[in-house]
């Protein structure tokens, strides 16, 4: 390595010298370094540059006996030895500057002052040597030779830096890591090279090292400043974020304060604004809006009722319907809210969302009758969220509506009252929550009954497997003439709960099938037939436990069987419902008694038709002509399917559809299922479902194996949803066109003005795709398949 340096050292010296002067020039224009330190660094870079430049010239002119060479050799060698101590002096100034910058170092250590004196003595010694030849001399050939005191000249460049290092080490914690590293390198690299140079005559590795560490001093200083700037920037960003969080917390608290004012003004609004805000944000997120936009929608929704503040208490507190004049005042609520929030100039979306959320997509809303996308985006989202929260919350003027009714409202009103995109998202949320919502079948462990039906348990759902119920019962304190006994109520409702309030009965479509006591008495409700029979071995099993009661329940199609055991005996209750579509629940109640230790067990034991005596004829709506595919009656959601039909290229399926008499929702209609299974049957081995298209204009699912591009349009032939449901009950002819090209399946159908187009892109390797018909509470007959 030293041979390489010796060979090319003149070029290396020139390059390092140029680099030092370049860095000095950069420092001249650098503003990020404090002025005094910058001047010290410029001085050190210039000294290092001149040191190498003169060292190079000393080598270039050595041995040249010309007059110019004579002068240059002496000037160059003087400069080299003089600047060697000069660099130590410059570094001492740099170290003092670093120490003085630190407020905790109030006095410069004496050792630093000693180094200052030593470096000045070193420069003086070089001057003296010019007259004595003590350090170096020149022969008649103008060649440099070391003098007897040569090693003494190295005392200053070696001892002084070591003294400087003791100070650096003492104040190590006062320096940042990059600065400390640069100081250590500046001290030890030249010392090590100086020791090496004693044994490597003719190679100026010390001066080269001095130039390198001088360059590194600038580089590390710049890196340290850059790191400090980054740290400062991070602190600033952190402070800005904290400031933003403080502002957000303040905004949250202010918004919540407004909400509390609204809730205090109108107690019926308690919790409403928060519910709407959370739902509105969820809809915004589902629609793909960025987080900032979702937050905007949230706050606008949180404050959407603020206009209540300007409505007279007499109107807010009024029971019953509003007069025309009062309704006009209520409709000013959104305008008042917009005016209250108009001063929040930084967040104009809040005012827009509050002012226009009562606008309707078809232009029938208020206050300005805006239509479609003229309505601000936030307002369209809030309209959907507010409608859901209102419909599902009990108020003084209406009961909370069940999800099924609310879902139908959004399906029917999408594109008229509500933005179709946001209404469809709301339907998806309702479906998810319905699936996640666990029916409250955790029956109460105890029930205290005084007056008849003043306490009723939650409903226990009838299924096609036996459910066993047991409990004990004791009499309450009776007055003269009072009766005490438990009983059961058989019913159906959308929420599986007993209802006796007229509004709730209507809202939840509550239908009572009958009431039965354990002594065999019963009251018949809305059923085709009910029979109660006493078993021959009545009462034997429970003779010893006079207060013990047992019930077993099961339902198969349109028939229910209940076995009731007690001290009164064993009774079999048979109930024939209106048809197969009906659901059924059982609830415990009683009169002047306490029902205790209630226990419900789902045995999982299935039954067959032979296990239940039929007390009414089977009702069928598919006793019609059959064509290419067997007729199918779908009594509940997808409870039956046709066999799969393999899709070849282009095919048309024609069939007759009749929604069953007890149906009442818009999605009670035929569905088209695109799928794959090994046996071509829905639910078969290897089953994959690609699409479920409902002819009312809905589509279900996007399996990872497929993607659907769906569109639905209402044409002029559409008669309105009420008429649509009425006609579907009378029966309609449906046509479905299916075309398969490669991995895409195109489906088209139009029924009573509902035009549907869907493209299903199959993402897996299956080349076979099947189609089947199903639905919800519908009979599908005369199914014809034509391939083209």
Short mmCIF file of N, CA and C in Angstrom, two decimals, residues 66-138:
data_model
loop_
_atom_site.label_atom_id
_atom_site.label_comp_id
_atom_site.label_asym_id
_atom_site.label_seq_id
_atom_site.Cartn_x
_atom_site.Cartn_y
_atom_site.Cartn_z
N UNK A 66 17.87 24.95 -9.65
CA UNK A 66 17.58 26.27 -10.21
C UNK A 66 17.21 27.23 -9.10
N UNK A 67 17.30 28.54 -9.41
CA UNK A 67 17.02 29.55 -8.39
C UNK A 67 15.56 29.44 -7.91
N UNK A 68 14.63 29.23 -8.84
CA UNK A 68 13.21 29.11 -8.47
C UNK A 68 13.00 27.93 -7.55
N UNK A 69 13.63 26.79 -7.92
CA UNK A 69 13.49 25.59 -7.11
C UNK A 69 14.10 25.80 -5.73
N UNK A 70 15.21 26.54 -5.69
CA UNK A 70 15.87 26.82 -4.41
C UNK A 70 14.88 27.51 -3.46
N UNK A 71 14.21 28.51 -3.98
CA UNK A 71 13.25 29.26 -3.15
C UNK A 71 12.05 28.39 -2.79
N UNK A 72 11.46 27.69 -3.77
CA UNK A 72 10.24 26.92 -3.57
C UNK A 72 10.44 25.79 -2.58
N UNK A 73 11.62 25.13 -2.60
CA UNK A 73 11.88 24.05 -1.66
C UNK A 73 11.88 24.56 -0.23
N UNK A 74 12.48 25.71 -0.03
CA UNK A 74 12.57 26.25 1.32
C UNK A 74 11.22 26.80 1.80
N UNK A 75 10.53 27.50 0.90
CA UNK A 75 9.20 28.02 1.28
C UNK A 75 8.24 26.88 1.56
N UNK A 76 8.28 25.87 0.71
CA UNK A 76 7.35 24.75 0.83
C UNK A 76 7.58 23.98 2.13
N UNK A 77 8.84 23.66 2.44
CA UNK A 77 9.10 22.91 3.65
C UNK A 77 8.78 23.73 4.91
N UNK A 78 9.07 25.04 4.83
CA UNK A 78 8.71 25.90 5.97
C UNK A 78 7.19 25.86 6.19
N UNK A 79 6.42 25.98 5.10
CA UNK A 79 4.97 26.00 5.20
C UNK A 79 4.45 24.67 5.75
N UNK A 80 5.05 23.55 5.31
CA UNK A 80 4.58 22.24 5.76
C UNK A 80 4.73 22.11 7.26
N UNK A 81 5.94 22.44 7.79
CA UNK A 81 6.15 22.28 9.22
C UNK A 81 5.39 23.34 10.02
N UNK A 82 5.27 24.52 9.47
CA UNK A 82 4.55 25.59 10.17
C UNK A 82 3.05 25.27 10.25
N UNK A 83 2.48 24.83 9.11
CA UNK A 83 1.04 24.53 9.09
C UNK A 83 0.68 23.26 9.88
N UNK A 84 1.67 22.38 10.09
CA UNK A 84 1.40 21.19 10.91
C UNK A 84 1.01 21.61 12.33
N UNK A 85 1.77 22.55 12.88
CA UNK A 85 1.38 23.08 14.20
C UNK A 85 0.16 23.98 14.08
N UNK A 86 0.03 24.63 12.93
CA UNK A 86 -1.12 25.51 12.71
C UNK A 86 -2.44 24.75 12.73
N UNK A 87 -2.42 23.54 12.20
CA UNK A 87 -3.65 22.73 12.21
C UNK A 87 -4.03 22.40 13.65
N UNK A 88 -3.02 22.08 14.47
CA UNK A 88 -3.30 21.81 15.89
C UNK A 88 -3.93 23.05 16.54
N UNK A 89 -3.39 24.20 16.21
CA UNK A 89 -3.93 25.46 16.75
C UNK A 89 -5.38 25.67 16.28
N UNK A 90 -5.63 25.43 14.99
CA UNK A 90 -6.99 25.59 14.45
C UNK A 90 -7.97 24.63 15.09
N UNK A 91 -7.53 23.38 15.28
CA UNK A 91 -8.42 22.39 15.92
C UNK A 91 -8.73 22.80 17.35
N UNK A 92 -7.72 23.42 18.02
CA UNK A 92 -7.93 23.89 19.38
C UNK A 92 -9.02 24.96 19.42
N UNK A 93 -9.00 25.86 18.43
CA UNK A 93 -10.05 26.88 18.34
C UNK A 93 -11.42 26.24 18.13
N UNK A 94 -11.47 25.20 17.28
CA UNK A 94 -12.73 24.49 17.00
C UNK A 94 -13.26 23.82 18.27
N UNK A 95 -12.35 23.18 19.03
CA UNK A 95 -12.75 22.51 20.26
C UNK A 95 -13.27 23.51 21.29
N UNK A 96 -12.59 24.65 21.40
CA UNK A 96 -13.05 25.68 22.33
C UNK A 96 -14.44 26.20 21.94
N UNK A 97 -14.66 26.33 20.63
CA UNK A 97 -15.97 26.80 20.16
C UNK A 97 -17.07 25.82 20.54
N UNK A 98 -16.80 24.50 20.39
CA UNK A 98 -17.79 23.49 20.77
C UNK A 98 -18.08 23.54 22.26
N UNK A 99 -17.03 23.71 23.07
CA UNK A 99 -17.22 23.74 24.52
C UNK A 99 -17.99 24.99 24.96
N UNK A 100 -17.69 26.11 24.36
CA UNK A 100 -18.34 27.36 24.75
C UNK A 100 -19.81 27.39 24.32
N UNK A 101 -20.14 26.61 23.29
CA UNK A 101 -21.54 26.52 22.86
C UNK A 101 -22.40 25.83 23.90
N UNK A 102 -21.78 24.97 24.70
CA UNK A 102 -22.51 24.23 25.73
C UNK A 102 -22.60 25.09 26.98
N UNK A 103 -23.83 25.39 27.37
CA UNK A 103 -24.04 26.31 28.50
C UNK A 103 -23.50 25.76 29.82
N UNK A 104 -23.29 24.43 29.89
CA UNK A 104 -22.82 23.84 31.13
C UNK A 104 -21.31 23.96 31.31
N UNK A 105 -20.58 24.24 30.21
CA UNK A 105 -19.12 24.43 30.28
C UNK A 105 -18.84 25.94 30.31
N UNK A 106 -18.62 26.46 31.50
CA UNK A 106 -18.49 27.92 31.65
C UNK A 106 -17.05 28.40 31.50
N UNK A 107 -16.05 27.53 31.75
CA UNK A 107 -14.65 27.94 31.66
C UNK A 107 -13.89 26.96 30.78
N UNK A 108 -13.02 27.50 29.95
CA UNK A 108 -12.19 26.66 29.09
C UNK A 108 -11.14 25.96 29.96
N UNK A 109 -11.00 24.63 29.84
CA UNK A 109 -10.00 23.91 30.64
C UNK A 109 -8.58 24.45 30.40
N UNK A 110 -7.76 24.39 31.44
CA UNK A 110 -6.37 24.87 31.35
C UNK A 110 -5.61 24.09 30.30
N UNK A 111 -5.93 22.81 30.14
CA UNK A 111 -5.22 21.97 29.17
C UNK A 111 -5.37 22.53 27.75
N UNK A 112 -6.53 23.08 27.48
CA UNK A 112 -6.74 23.66 26.14
C UNK A 112 -5.85 24.88 25.95
N UNK A 113 -5.73 25.67 27.01
CA UNK A 113 -4.84 26.85 26.94
C UNK A 113 -3.39 26.42 26.75
N UNK A 114 -3.02 25.32 27.41
CA UNK A 114 -1.67 24.79 27.27
C UNK A 114 -1.41 24.37 25.83
N UNK A 115 -2.41 23.72 25.20
CA UNK A 115 -2.26 23.31 23.80
C UNK A 115 -2.11 24.52 22.89
N UNK A 116 -2.82 25.59 23.19
CA UNK A 116 -2.69 26.82 22.40
C UNK A 116 -1.25 27.33 22.45
N UNK A 117 -0.71 27.35 23.67
CA UNK A 117 0.68 27.83 23.82
C UNK A 117 1.65 26.88 23.12
N UNK A 118 1.40 25.56 23.27
CA UNK A 118 2.29 24.57 22.67
C UNK A 118 2.30 24.68 21.15
N UNK A 119 1.11 24.85 20.55
CA UNK A 119 1.06 24.94 19.08
C UNK A 119 1.75 26.20 18.59
N UNK A 120 1.63 27.30 19.33
CA UNK A 120 2.33 28.54 18.95
C UNK A 120 3.84 28.36 19.07
N UNK A 121 4.29 27.63 20.14
CA UNK A 121 5.73 27.35 20.29
C UNK A 121 6.23 26.48 19.15
N UNK A 122 5.38 25.53 18.70
CA UNK A 122 5.77 24.68 17.58
C UNK A 122 6.01 25.51 16.33
N UNK A 123 5.11 26.46 16.07
CA UNK A 123 5.29 27.32 14.88
C UNK A 123 6.54 28.19 15.03
N UNK A 124 6.84 28.64 16.29
CA UNK A 124 8.04 29.45 16.54
C UNK A 124 9.31 28.62 16.33
N UNK A 125 9.25 27.34 16.75
CA UNK A 125 10.39 26.45 16.57
C UNK A 125 10.72 26.27 15.10
N UNK A 126 9.70 26.23 14.25
CA UNK A 126 9.93 26.10 12.81
C UNK A 126 10.65 27.33 12.27
N UNK A 127 10.28 28.48 12.78
CA UNK A 127 10.92 29.72 12.33
C UNK A 127 12.41 29.71 12.73
N UNK A 128 12.69 29.31 13.99
CA UNK A 128 14.07 29.26 14.49
C UNK A 128 14.89 28.28 13.66
N UNK A 129 14.24 27.17 13.24
CA UNK A 129 14.95 26.13 12.50
C UNK A 129 15.46 26.64 11.15
N UNK A 130 14.83 27.69 10.63
CA UNK A 130 15.27 28.22 9.33
C UNK A 130 16.69 28.77 9.40
N UNK A 131 17.13 29.12 10.61
CA UNK A 131 18.46 29.71 10.78
C UNK A 131 19.47 28.74 11.40
N UNK A 132 18.92 27.62 11.98
CA UNK A 132 19.81 26.70 12.69
C UNK A 132 19.89 25.32 12.06
N UNK A 133 18.92 24.96 11.20
CA UNK A 133 18.88 23.62 10.62
C UNK A 133 18.58 22.55 11.65
N UNK A 134 17.97 22.97 12.74
CA UNK A 134 17.70 22.06 13.85
C UNK A 134 16.70 20.96 13.46
N UNK A 135 15.68 21.32 12.70
CA UNK A 135 14.65 20.34 12.33
C UNK A 135 14.97 19.71 10.99
N UNK A 136 15.39 20.50 10.00
CA UNK A 136 15.74 19.95 8.68
C UNK A 136 16.76 20.89 8.03
N UNK A 137 17.40 20.38 6.99
CA UNK A 137 18.39 21.18 6.24
C UNK A 137 18.36 20.74 4.78
N UNK A 138 19.16 21.41 3.92
CA UNK A 138 19.21 21.10 2.49
C UNK A 138 20.67 21.00 2.07
#
